[in-house]
């Protein structure tokens, strides 16, 4: 446990390298989905509150009081980059030893769901120089860079060596069950934040929810940066290694009172991805909890807002 970084410690380190983006006046359509940077008044009446997400109803209200622009924190621009010689784009035929590139598709769309502008880049570098050239080319349009490599190969080390030559990078192991190594730091002349996520898609997505989403929400200037969590009754007993915190894919009931853990029916990537696709929540299991019986109250991280 001592050589692994706790979840809250890692998140604090990430939030320290990002900040709310500078606000400016945006046209109503461009402001849609971004964050309001100042209170808006109609006469002496407060009608739009700073820090709120600008939805269609706020756009309509702004137009009704004669505003064609709003002071807005823009959508962060996030570059999602995958790197690995054996990663194949979906739609092509696999050869021996190859696997379909999954993470950049998963992460790019997850970035969009948070409210940022996402740019997907897939690269197959032979060495650090080629990867560095790709990353440097993306810095001009990036407020944040997310990089993932393959599983079970040395692409993480290639990425680490490349980033270390470009800025201030720290490598950590997170105290989460089945989580891989992560890099974080700043690179380039503008000290652009960069985070490297594990190659395993499930581990990468859990890290996105716990760490990257709060970073993007911070850049947006959002009032809240975390997913909501609730207490619910466990429908089926679960077992954890107990050594580290774990996040178990689960389905929260329609009334939000009970939660069913999802267990993979096999060990393939598709089996793991299927449970992730079905999940609308994570069960957060603290360190030291080995066996949790059915009927116990557990902490549930809600992934779909319609449940609260």
PDB file of C-alpha atoms in Angstrom:
ATOM      1  CA  UNK A   1       0.000   0.000   0.000  1.00  0.00           C
ATOM      2  CA  UNK A   2       2.811   2.428   0.870  1.00  0.00           C
ATOM      3  CA  UNK A   3       4.217   2.561  -2.661  1.00  0.00           C
ATOM      4  CA  UNK A   4       0.854   3.230  -4.291  1.00  0.00           C
ATOM      5  CA  UNK A   5      -0.746   6.657  -4.599  1.00  0.00           C
ATOM      6  CA  UNK A   6      -4.183   7.070  -3.038  1.00  0.00           C
ATOM      7  CA  UNK A   7      -7.085   8.145  -5.247  1.00  0.00           C
ATOM      8  CA  UNK A   8      -7.559  11.485  -3.480  1.00  0.00           C
ATOM      9  CA  UNK A   9      -3.829  12.260  -3.589  1.00  0.00           C
ATOM     10  CA  UNK A  10      -3.626  11.594  -7.317  1.00  0.00           C
ATOM     11  CA  UNK A  11      -6.714  13.668  -8.044  1.00  0.00           C
ATOM     12  CA  UNK A  12      -5.298  16.576  -6.020  1.00  0.00           C
ATOM     13  CA  UNK A  13      -2.091  16.411  -8.087  1.00  0.00           C
ATOM     14  CA  UNK A  14      -4.089  16.492 -11.324  1.00  0.00           C
ATOM     15  CA  UNK A  15      -6.306  19.384 -10.257  1.00  0.00           C
ATOM     16  CA  UNK A  16      -3.165  21.335  -9.339  1.00  0.00           C
ATOM     17  CA  UNK A  17      -2.036  21.354 -12.989  1.00  0.00           C
ATOM     18  CA  UNK A  18      -5.332  22.523 -14.493  1.00  0.00           C
ATOM     19  CA  UNK A  19      -7.473  25.610 -13.978  1.00  0.00           C
ATOM     20  CA  UNK A  20     -10.696  27.129 -15.311  1.00  0.00           C
ATOM     21  CA  UNK A  21     -10.231  28.435 -18.839  1.00  0.00           C
ATOM     22  CA  UNK A  22     -10.293  32.185 -19.435  1.00  0.00           C
ATOM     23  CA  UNK A  23     -13.794  33.469 -20.122  1.00  0.00           C
ATOM     24  CA  UNK A  24     -14.811  35.576 -23.090  1.00  0.00           C
ATOM     25  CA  UNK A  25     -17.985  36.714 -24.822  1.00  0.00           C
ATOM     26  CA  UNK A  26     -19.416  33.954 -26.998  1.00  0.00           C
ATOM     27  CA  UNK A  27     -22.357  34.023 -29.373  1.00  0.00           C
ATOM     28  CA  UNK A  28     -25.429  32.226 -28.051  1.00  0.00           C
ATOM     29  CA  UNK A  29     -25.062  29.124 -30.212  1.00  0.00           C
ATOM     30  CA  UNK A  30     -21.351  28.783 -29.426  1.00  0.00           C
ATOM     31  CA  UNK A  31     -22.038  29.292 -25.713  1.00  0.00           C
ATOM     32  CA  UNK A  32     -24.519  26.399 -25.642  1.00  0.00           C
ATOM     33  CA  UNK A  33     -23.245  23.613 -23.377  1.00  0.00           C
ATOM     34  CA  UNK A  34     -20.421  25.693 -21.892  1.00  0.00           C
ATOM     35  CA  UNK A  35     -20.288  27.369 -18.459  1.00  0.00           C
ATOM     36  CA  UNK A  36     -21.533  30.845 -17.626  1.00  0.00           C
ATOM     37  CA  UNK A  37     -18.684  32.951 -16.223  1.00  0.00           C
ATOM     38  CA  UNK A  38     -20.663  35.852 -14.723  1.00  0.00           C
ATOM     39  CA  UNK A  39     -24.071  36.528 -13.193  1.00  0.00           C
ATOM     40  CA  UNK A  40     -26.559  37.884 -15.734  1.00  0.00           C
ATOM     41  CA  UNK A  41     -29.193  40.419 -14.698  1.00  0.00           C
ATOM     42  CA  UNK A  42     -32.378  41.699 -16.319  1.00  0.00           C
ATOM     43  CA  UNK A  43     -32.558  45.078 -14.670  1.00  0.00           C
ATOM     44  CA  UNK A  44     -31.996  44.326 -10.984  1.00  0.00           C
ATOM     45  CA  UNK A  45     -33.192  40.728 -11.205  1.00  0.00           C
ATOM     46  CA  UNK A  46     -30.636  37.899 -11.300  1.00  0.00           C
ATOM     47  CA  UNK A  47     -31.737  35.615 -14.138  1.00  0.00           C
ATOM     48  CA  UNK A  48     -28.633  33.518 -14.891  1.00  0.00           C
ATOM     49  CA  UNK A  49     -26.150  32.444 -12.248  1.00  0.00           C
ATOM     50  CA  UNK A  50     -22.388  32.217 -12.765  1.00  0.00           C
ATOM     51  CA  UNK A  51     -21.047  28.646 -12.863  1.00  0.00           C
ATOM     52  CA  UNK A  52     -24.182  27.140 -14.368  1.00  0.00           C
ATOM     53  CA  UNK A  53     -24.145  24.974 -17.492  1.00  0.00           C
ATOM     54  CA  UNK A  54     -25.681  26.862 -20.402  1.00  0.00           C
ATOM     55  CA  UNK A  55     -28.575  24.739 -21.674  1.00  0.00           C
ATOM     56  CA  UNK A  56     -31.166  25.493 -24.337  1.00  0.00           C
ATOM     57  CA  UNK A  57     -33.470  27.087 -21.772  1.00  0.00           C
ATOM     58  CA  UNK A  58     -30.733  29.499 -20.673  1.00  0.00           C
ATOM     59  CA  UNK A  59     -30.078  30.368 -24.318  1.00  0.00           C
ATOM     60  CA  UNK A  60     -33.767  31.142 -24.755  1.00  0.00           C
ATOM     61  CA  UNK A  61     -33.791  33.287 -21.611  1.00  0.00           C
ATOM     62  CA  UNK A  62     -30.710  35.214 -22.744  1.00  0.00           C
ATOM     63  CA  UNK A  63     -32.319  35.905 -26.104  1.00  0.00           C
ATOM     64  CA  UNK A  64     -35.533  37.055 -24.412  1.00  0.00           C
ATOM     65  CA  UNK A  65     -33.677  39.820 -22.556  1.00  0.00           C
ATOM     66  CA  UNK A  66     -31.855  40.927 -25.693  1.00  0.00           C
ATOM     67  CA  UNK A  67     -28.498  39.206 -25.151  1.00  0.00           C
ATOM     68  CA  UNK A  68     -26.834  37.833 -28.302  1.00  0.00           C
ATOM     69  CA  UNK A  69     -23.592  36.955 -26.462  1.00  0.00           C
ATOM     70  CA  UNK A  70     -22.812  35.541 -23.017  1.00  0.00           C
ATOM     71  CA  UNK A  71     -19.625  35.692 -20.881  1.00  0.00           C
ATOM     72  CA  UNK A  72     -18.619  32.072 -21.099  1.00  0.00           C
ATOM     73  CA  UNK A  73     -15.813  29.721 -20.171  1.00  0.00           C
ATOM     74  CA  UNK A  74     -15.214  27.856 -23.426  1.00  0.00           C
ATOM     75  CA  UNK A  75     -15.337  24.131 -23.994  1.00  0.00           C
ATOM     76  CA  UNK A  76     -11.888  22.694 -23.186  1.00  0.00           C
ATOM     77  CA  UNK A  77     -10.071  21.222 -26.178  1.00  0.00           C
ATOM     78  CA  UNK A  78      -8.938  17.701 -25.329  1.00  0.00           C
ATOM     79  CA  UNK A  79      -6.660  15.646 -27.562  1.00  0.00           C
ATOM     80  CA  UNK A  80      -7.042  11.881 -27.101  1.00  0.00           C
ATOM     81  CA  UNK A  81      -4.038  10.029 -28.450  1.00  0.00           C
ATOM     82  CA  UNK A  82      -3.469   6.269 -28.659  1.00  0.00           C
ATOM     83  CA  UNK A  83      -0.098   4.762 -29.434  1.00  0.00           C
ATOM     84  CA  UNK A  84       0.893   1.175 -30.151  1.00  0.00           C
ATOM     85  CA  UNK A  85       2.282  -0.856 -33.059  1.00  0.00           C
ATOM     86  CA  UNK A  86      -0.256  -3.674 -32.740  1.00  0.00           C
ATOM     87  CA  UNK A  87      -3.400  -1.538 -32.467  1.00  0.00           C
ATOM     88  CA  UNK A  88      -5.665  -1.827 -35.507  1.00  0.00           C
ATOM     89  CA  UNK A  89      -8.451   0.554 -36.454  1.00  0.00           C
ATOM     90  CA  UNK A  90     -11.979  -0.950 -36.306  1.00  0.00           C
ATOM     91  CA  UNK A  91     -13.191  -2.053 -39.714  1.00  0.00           C
ATOM     92  CA  UNK A  92      -9.879  -3.622 -40.697  1.00  0.00           C
ATOM     93  CA  UNK A  93      -8.952  -7.290 -40.474  1.00  0.00           C
ATOM     94  CA  UNK A  94      -6.873  -8.436 -37.532  1.00  0.00           C
ATOM     95  CA  UNK A  95      -3.613 -10.349 -37.942  1.00  0.00           C
ATOM     96  CA  UNK A  96      -1.892 -12.512 -35.365  1.00  0.00           C
ATOM     97  CA  UNK A  97      -0.925 -10.557 -32.259  1.00  0.00           C
ATOM     98  CA  UNK A  98      -3.060  -7.526 -33.136  1.00  0.00           C
ATOM     99  CA  UNK A  99      -6.072  -6.058 -31.343  1.00  0.00           C
ATOM    100  CA  UNK A 100      -8.615  -3.432 -32.230  1.00  0.00           C
ATOM    101  CA  UNK A 101      -7.865   0.043 -30.980  1.00  0.00           C
ATOM    102  CA  UNK A 102     -10.509   0.692 -28.341  1.00  0.00           C
ATOM    103  CA  UNK A 103      -9.385   3.294 -25.858  1.00  0.00           C
ATOM    104  CA  UNK A 104      -9.292   6.376 -28.072  1.00  0.00           C
ATOM    105  CA  UNK A 105     -12.863   5.737 -29.275  1.00  0.00           C
ATOM    106  CA  UNK A 106     -14.037   5.166 -25.709  1.00  0.00           C
ATOM    107  CA  UNK A 107     -12.207   8.179 -24.295  1.00  0.00           C
ATOM    108  CA  UNK A 108     -12.949  10.618 -27.117  1.00  0.00           C
ATOM    109  CA  UNK A 109     -16.688  10.107 -26.780  1.00  0.00           C
ATOM    110  CA  UNK A 110     -16.430  10.211 -22.973  1.00  0.00           C
ATOM    111  CA  UNK A 111     -14.690  13.586 -23.285  1.00  0.00           C
ATOM    112  CA  UNK A 112     -17.543  14.869 -25.454  1.00  0.00           C
ATOM    113  CA  UNK A 113     -20.101  13.692 -22.915  1.00  0.00           C
ATOM    114  CA  UNK A 114     -18.449  15.866 -20.254  1.00  0.00           C
ATOM    115  CA  UNK A 115     -18.835  18.943 -22.445  1.00  0.00           C
ATOM    116  CA  UNK A 116     -15.388  19.336 -24.010  1.00  0.00           C
ATOM    117  CA  UNK A 117     -14.253  19.407 -27.624  1.00  0.00           C
ATOM    118  CA  UNK A 118     -12.452  16.149 -28.380  1.00  0.00           C
ATOM    119  CA  UNK A 119      -9.862  15.399 -31.041  1.00  0.00           C
ATOM    120  CA  UNK A 120      -9.007  11.741 -31.642  1.00  0.00           C
ATOM    121  CA  UNK A 121      -5.498  10.879 -32.870  1.00  0.00           C
ATOM    122  CA  UNK A 122      -4.262   7.350 -33.557  1.00  0.00           C
ATOM    123  CA  UNK A 123      -0.554   6.894 -34.144  1.00  0.00           C
ATOM    124  CA  UNK A 124       1.810   3.955 -34.623  1.00  0.00           C
ATOM    125  CA  UNK A 125       5.249   5.360 -33.739  1.00  0.00           C
ATOM    126  CA  UNK A 126       8.464   3.424 -34.238  1.00  0.00           C
ATOM    127  CA  UNK A 127      10.399   5.500 -31.686  1.00  0.00           C
ATOM    128  CA  UNK A 128      10.272   8.459 -29.318  1.00  0.00           C
ATOM    129  CA  UNK A 129      11.104  10.996 -32.041  1.00  0.00           C
ATOM    130  CA  UNK A 130       8.061  10.060 -34.101  1.00  0.00           C
ATOM    131  CA  UNK A 131       5.724  10.085 -31.108  1.00  0.00           C
ATOM    132  CA  UNK A 132       7.122  13.407 -29.908  1.00  0.00           C
ATOM    133  CA  UNK A 133       6.496  14.929 -33.336  1.00  0.00           C
ATOM    134  CA  UNK A 134       2.861  13.783 -33.200  1.00  0.00           C
ATOM    135  CA  UNK A 135       2.346  15.191 -29.699  1.00  0.00           C
ATOM    136  CA  UNK A 136       4.035  18.506 -30.518  1.00  0.00           C
ATOM    137  CA  UNK A 137       1.776  18.847 -33.553  1.00  0.00           C
ATOM    138  CA  UNK A 138      -1.272  18.565 -31.255  1.00  0.00           C
ATOM    139  CA  UNK A 139      -0.150  21.055 -28.614  1.00  0.00           C
ATOM    140  CA  UNK A 140      -1.410  24.024 -30.623  1.00  0.00           C
ATOM    141  CA  UNK A 141      -5.030  22.903 -30.191  1.00  0.00           C
ATOM    142  CA  UNK A 142      -4.919  21.222 -26.776  1.00  0.00           C
ATOM    143  CA  UNK A 143      -5.945  22.394 -23.318  1.00  0.00           C
ATOM    144  CA  UNK A 144      -5.435  18.814 -22.123  1.00  0.00           C
ATOM    145  CA  UNK A 145      -3.835  15.720 -23.668  1.00  0.00           C
ATOM    146  CA  UNK A 146      -4.848  12.162 -22.765  1.00  0.00           C
ATOM    147  CA  UNK A 147      -2.663   9.288 -23.973  1.00  0.00           C
ATOM    148  CA  UNK A 148      -3.176   5.544 -23.743  1.00  0.00           C
ATOM    149  CA  UNK A 149      -1.106   2.670 -25.068  1.00  0.00           C
ATOM    150  CA  UNK A 150      -1.563  -1.030 -25.508  1.00  0.00           C
ATOM    151  CA  UNK A 151      -1.928  -3.619 -22.839  1.00  0.00           C
ATOM    152  CA  UNK A 152       0.850  -6.138 -22.223  1.00  0.00           C
ATOM    153  CA  UNK A 153       3.600  -4.384 -24.171  1.00  0.00           C
ATOM    154  CA  UNK A 154       6.164  -1.611 -23.785  1.00  0.00           C
ATOM    155  CA  UNK A 155       4.107   1.220 -25.293  1.00  0.00           C
ATOM    156  CA  UNK A 156       3.685   2.796 -21.829  1.00  0.00           C
ATOM    157  CA  UNK A 157       7.463   2.982 -21.464  1.00  0.00           C
ATOM    158  CA  UNK A 158       7.757   4.535 -24.929  1.00  0.00           C
ATOM    159  CA  UNK A 159       5.140   7.134 -23.998  1.00  0.00           C
ATOM    160  CA  UNK A 160       6.838   7.814 -20.649  1.00  0.00           C
ATOM    161  CA  UNK A 161      10.260   8.362 -22.219  1.00  0.00           C
ATOM    162  CA  UNK A 162       8.764  10.671 -24.837  1.00  0.00           C
ATOM    163  CA  UNK A 163       6.809  12.814 -22.382  1.00  0.00           C
ATOM    164  CA  UNK A 164       9.748  13.040 -19.977  1.00  0.00           C
ATOM    165  CA  UNK A 165      11.783  14.641 -22.757  1.00  0.00           C
ATOM    166  CA  UNK A 166       9.039  17.220 -23.327  1.00  0.00           C
ATOM    167  CA  UNK A 167       8.269  18.441 -19.817  1.00  0.00           C
ATOM    168  CA  UNK A 168       7.797  17.603 -16.144  1.00  0.00           C
ATOM    169  CA  UNK A 169       6.344  14.096 -15.823  1.00  0.00           C
ATOM    170  CA  UNK A 170       5.618  11.883 -12.821  1.00  0.00           C
ATOM    171  CA  UNK A 171       4.795   8.169 -13.004  1.00  0.00           C
ATOM    172  CA  UNK A 172       2.585   6.639 -10.315  1.00  0.00           C
ATOM    173  CA  UNK A 173       0.777   3.428  -9.463  1.00  0.00           C
ATOM    174  CA  UNK A 174      -2.722   4.104  -8.141  1.00  0.00           C
ATOM    175  CA  UNK A 175      -4.148   2.251  -5.139  1.00  0.00           C
ATOM    176  CA  UNK A 176      -7.039   0.848  -7.177  1.00  0.00           C
ATOM    177  CA  UNK A 177      -7.506  -2.863  -7.772  1.00  0.00           C
ATOM    178  CA  UNK A 178      -6.476  -3.911 -11.325  1.00  0.00           C
ATOM    179  CA  UNK A 179      -5.347  -0.392 -12.219  1.00  0.00           C
ATOM    180  CA  UNK A 180      -2.236   0.191 -14.294  1.00  0.00           C
ATOM    181  CA  UNK A 181       0.441   2.851 -14.169  1.00  0.00           C
ATOM    182  CA  UNK A 182      -0.335   6.502 -14.879  1.00  0.00           C
ATOM    183  CA  UNK A 183       1.754   9.474 -15.964  1.00  0.00           C
ATOM    184  CA  UNK A 184       0.856  13.083 -15.322  1.00  0.00           C
ATOM    185  CA  UNK A 185       2.503  16.453 -15.726  1.00  0.00           C
ATOM    186  CA  UNK A 186       2.853  19.405 -18.076  1.00  0.00           C
ATOM    187  CA  UNK A 187       4.578  19.610 -21.448  1.00  0.00           C
ATOM    188  CA  UNK A 188       5.375  22.154 -24.131  1.00  0.00           C
ATOM    189  CA  UNK A 189       5.848  25.930 -24.009  1.00  0.00           C
ATOM    190  CA  UNK A 190       2.373  26.524 -22.547  1.00  0.00           C
ATOM    191  CA  UNK A 191       2.759  23.790 -19.923  1.00  0.00           C
ATOM    192  CA  UNK A 192      -0.201  21.844 -21.280  1.00  0.00           C
ATOM    193  CA  UNK A 193      -1.503  19.224 -18.821  1.00  0.00           C
ATOM    194  CA  UNK A 194      -1.042  15.621 -19.964  1.00  0.00           C
ATOM    195  CA  UNK A 195      -2.204  12.344 -18.406  1.00  0.00           C
ATOM    196  CA  UNK A 196      -1.377   8.799 -19.489  1.00  0.00           C
ATOM    197  CA  UNK A 197      -4.037   6.182 -18.749  1.00  0.00           C
ATOM    198  CA  UNK A 198      -3.763   2.376 -18.541  1.00  0.00           C
ATOM    199  CA  UNK A 199      -4.010   0.316 -21.725  1.00  0.00           C
ATOM    200  CA  UNK A 200      -6.827  -1.868 -20.410  1.00  0.00           C
ATOM    201  CA  UNK A 201     -10.114  -0.242 -21.546  1.00  0.00           C
ATOM    202  CA  UNK A 202     -12.002  -0.869 -18.298  1.00  0.00           C
ATOM    203  CA  UNK A 203      -9.149   0.469 -16.156  1.00  0.00           C
ATOM    204  CA  UNK A 204      -8.789   3.439 -18.529  1.00  0.00           C
ATOM    205  CA  UNK A 205     -12.484   4.288 -18.249  1.00  0.00           C
ATOM    206  CA  UNK A 206     -12.502   4.044 -14.446  1.00  0.00           C
ATOM    207  CA  UNK A 207      -9.515   6.401 -14.371  1.00  0.00           C
ATOM    208  CA  UNK A 208     -11.302   8.732 -16.774  1.00  0.00           C
ATOM    209  CA  UNK A 209     -14.332   8.952 -14.499  1.00  0.00           C
ATOM    210  CA  UNK A 210     -12.304   9.403 -11.324  1.00  0.00           C
ATOM    211  CA  UNK A 211      -9.583  11.727 -12.600  1.00  0.00           C
ATOM    212  CA  UNK A 212     -10.027  13.117 -16.124  1.00  0.00           C
ATOM    213  CA  UNK A 213     -13.677  14.078 -15.796  1.00  0.00           C
ATOM    214  CA  UNK A 214     -12.979  16.281 -12.727  1.00  0.00           C
ATOM    215  CA  UNK A 215     -10.104  17.928 -14.637  1.00  0.00           C
ATOM    216  CA  UNK A 216     -12.378  18.786 -17.557  1.00  0.00           C
ATOM    217  CA  UNK A 217     -15.140  19.992 -15.246  1.00  0.00           C
ATOM    218  CA  UNK A 218     -12.574  22.209 -13.490  1.00  0.00           C
ATOM    219  CA  UNK A 219     -11.495  23.680 -16.828  1.00  0.00           C
ATOM    220  CA  UNK A 220     -15.142  24.326 -17.644  1.00  0.00           C
ATOM    221  CA  UNK A 221     -15.489  26.249 -14.389  1.00  0.00           C
ATOM    222  CA  UNK A 222     -18.339  23.959 -13.362  1.00  0.00           C
ATOM    223  CA  UNK A 223     -19.836  24.287  -9.895  1.00  0.00           C
ATOM    224  CA  UNK A 224     -19.482  20.535  -9.261  1.00  0.00           C
ATOM    225  CA  UNK A 225     -16.695  18.351 -10.655  1.00  0.00           C
ATOM    226  CA  UNK A 226     -17.546  14.884  -9.323  1.00  0.00           C
ATOM    227  CA  UNK A 227     -20.158  12.326 -10.254  1.00  0.00           C
ATOM    228  CA  UNK A 228     -22.904  12.086  -7.638  1.00  0.00           C
ATOM    229  CA  UNK A 229     -22.802   9.158  -5.222  1.00  0.00           C
ATOM    230  CA  UNK A 230     -25.591   7.577  -3.195  1.00  0.00           C
ATOM    231  CA  UNK A 231     -26.147   4.680  -0.808  1.00  0.00           C
ATOM    232  CA  UNK A 232     -28.003   1.613  -2.115  1.00  0.00           C
ATOM    233  CA  UNK A 233     -28.698  -1.982  -1.051  1.00  0.00           C
ATOM    234  CA  UNK A 234     -26.411  -4.584  -2.610  1.00  0.00           C
ATOM    235  CA  UNK A 235     -28.464  -7.200  -4.501  1.00  0.00           C
ATOM    236  CA  UNK A 236     -25.693  -9.812  -4.769  1.00  0.00           C
ATOM    237  CA  UNK A 237     -22.645 -10.501  -2.581  1.00  0.00           C
ATOM    238  CA  UNK A 238     -19.283  -9.291  -3.879  1.00  0.00           C
ATOM    239  CA  UNK A 239     -15.685 -10.171  -3.091  1.00  0.00           C
ATOM    240  CA  UNK A 240     -12.721  -7.812  -3.280  1.00  0.00           C
ATOM    241  CA  UNK A 241      -9.000  -8.394  -2.905  1.00  0.00           C
ATOM    242  CA  UNK A 242      -9.112  -6.047   0.081  1.00  0.00           C
ATOM    243  CA  UNK A 243      -5.677  -4.587  -0.593  1.00  0.00           C
ATOM    244  CA  UNK A 244      -6.808  -1.632  -2.630  1.00  0.00           C
ATOM    245  CA  UNK A 245      -9.944   0.331  -3.373  1.00  0.00           C
ATOM    246  CA  UNK A 246     -12.029  -1.136  -6.187  1.00  0.00           C
ATOM    247  CA  UNK A 247     -14.779   0.092  -8.483  1.00  0.00           C
ATOM    248  CA  UNK A 248     -17.186  -2.623  -9.580  1.00  0.00           C
ATOM    249  CA  UNK A 249     -19.389  -2.158 -12.639  1.00  0.00           C
ATOM    250  CA  UNK A 250     -23.035  -2.301 -11.658  1.00  0.00           C
ATOM    251  CA  UNK A 251     -26.641  -1.562 -12.569  1.00  0.00           C
ATOM    252  CA  UNK A 252     -28.500   0.787 -10.263  1.00  0.00           C
ATOM    253  CA  UNK A 253     -32.211   0.122  -9.981  1.00  0.00           C
ATOM    254  CA  UNK A 254     -34.744   2.535 -11.444  1.00  0.00           C
ATOM    255  CA  UNK A 255     -35.680   3.810  -7.986  1.00  0.00           C
ATOM    256  CA  UNK A 256     -32.032   4.130  -6.944  1.00  0.00           C
ATOM    257  CA  UNK A 257     -32.559   1.950  -3.866  1.00  0.00           C
ATOM    258  CA  UNK A 258     -30.652  -1.202  -4.894  1.00  0.00           C
ATOM    259  CA  UNK A 259     -27.653  -2.033  -7.050  1.00  0.00           C
ATOM    260  CA  UNK A 260     -26.646  -5.210  -8.899  1.00  0.00           C
ATOM    261  CA  UNK A 261     -22.933  -5.896  -9.473  1.00  0.00           C
ATOM    262  CA  UNK A 262     -22.049  -7.048 -13.000  1.00  0.00           C
ATOM    263  CA  UNK A 263     -19.710  -9.998 -13.339  1.00  0.00           C
ATOM    264  CA  UNK A 264     -18.011 -10.872 -16.624  1.00  0.00           C
ATOM    265  CA  UNK A 265     -19.151 -14.119 -18.237  1.00  0.00           C
ATOM    266  CA  UNK A 266     -15.628 -14.690 -19.572  1.00  0.00           C
ATOM    267  CA  UNK A 267     -12.136 -13.236 -19.640  1.00  0.00           C
ATOM    268  CA  UNK A 268     -12.006 -11.757 -23.134  1.00  0.00           C
ATOM    269  CA  UNK A 269     -11.826  -8.049 -23.877  1.00  0.00           C
ATOM    270  CA  UNK A 270     -15.342  -8.216 -25.297  1.00  0.00           C
ATOM    271  CA  UNK A 271     -16.677  -9.780 -22.072  1.00  0.00           C
ATOM    272  CA  UNK A 272     -15.145  -6.991 -20.013  1.00  0.00           C
ATOM    273  CA  UNK A 273     -16.369  -4.332 -22.414  1.00  0.00           C
ATOM    274  CA  UNK A 274     -19.895  -5.764 -22.345  1.00  0.00           C
ATOM    275  CA  UNK A 275     -20.207  -5.295 -18.585  1.00  0.00           C
ATOM    276  CA  UNK A 276     -18.810  -1.782 -18.871  1.00  0.00           C
ATOM    277  CA  UNK A 277     -21.345  -1.005 -21.600  1.00  0.00           C
ATOM    278  CA  UNK A 278     -24.212  -2.341 -19.464  1.00  0.00           C
ATOM    279  CA  UNK A 279     -23.170  -0.479 -16.310  1.00  0.00           C
ATOM    280  CA  UNK A 280     -24.883   2.707 -15.230  1.00  0.00           C
ATOM    281  CA  UNK A 281     -22.951   2.917 -11.960  1.00  0.00           C
ATOM    282  CA  UNK A 282     -19.833   1.842 -10.078  1.00  0.00           C
ATOM    283  CA  UNK A 283     -19.881   0.271  -6.628  1.00  0.00           C
ATOM    284  CA  UNK A 284     -17.035   1.876  -4.659  1.00  0.00           C
ATOM    285  CA  UNK A 285     -15.466  -0.723  -2.368  1.00  0.00           C
ATOM    286  CA  UNK A 286     -13.065   0.676   0.259  1.00  0.00           C
ATOM    287  CA  UNK A 287      -9.716  -0.862   1.114  1.00  0.00           C
ATOM    288  CA  UNK A 288      -9.998  -3.739   3.561  1.00  0.00           C
ATOM    289  CA  UNK A 289     -13.520  -4.833   2.594  1.00  0.00           C
ATOM    290  CA  UNK A 290     -13.023  -8.434   1.471  1.00  0.00           C
ATOM    291  CA  UNK A 291     -16.562  -9.792   1.429  1.00  0.00           C
ATOM    292  CA  UNK A 292     -19.709  -7.694   1.283  1.00  0.00           C
ATOM    293  CA  UNK A 293     -22.940  -9.591   1.758  1.00  0.00           C
ATOM    294  CA  UNK A 294     -26.177  -9.080  -0.123  1.00  0.00           C
ATOM    295  CA  UNK A 295     -28.387  -6.503   1.558  1.00  0.00           C
ATOM    296  CA  UNK A 296     -25.473  -4.388   2.750  1.00  0.00           C
ATOM    297  CA  UNK A 297     -25.466  -0.652   2.151  1.00  0.00           C
ATOM    298  CA  UNK A 298     -22.778   0.294  -0.386  1.00  0.00           C
ATOM    299  CA  UNK A 299     -21.591   3.534  -1.942  1.00  0.00           C
ATOM    300  CA  UNK A 300     -22.628   3.866  -5.581  1.00  0.00           C
ATOM    301  CA  UNK A 301     -21.112   6.300  -8.063  1.00  0.00           C
ATOM    302  CA  UNK A 302     -23.921   7.226 -10.462  1.00  0.00           C
ATOM    303  CA  UNK A 303     -22.896   7.371 -14.131  1.00  0.00           C
ATOM    304  CA  UNK A 304     -26.302   8.247 -15.604  1.00  0.00           C
ATOM    305  CA  UNK A 305     -27.927  11.385 -14.260  1.00  0.00           C
ATOM    306  CA  UNK A 306     -31.495  10.175 -14.853  1.00  0.00           C
ATOM    307  CA  UNK A 307     -31.151   8.057 -11.724  1.00  0.00           C
ATOM    308  CA  UNK A 308     -31.003  11.012  -9.331  1.00  0.00           C
TER     309      UNK A 308
END
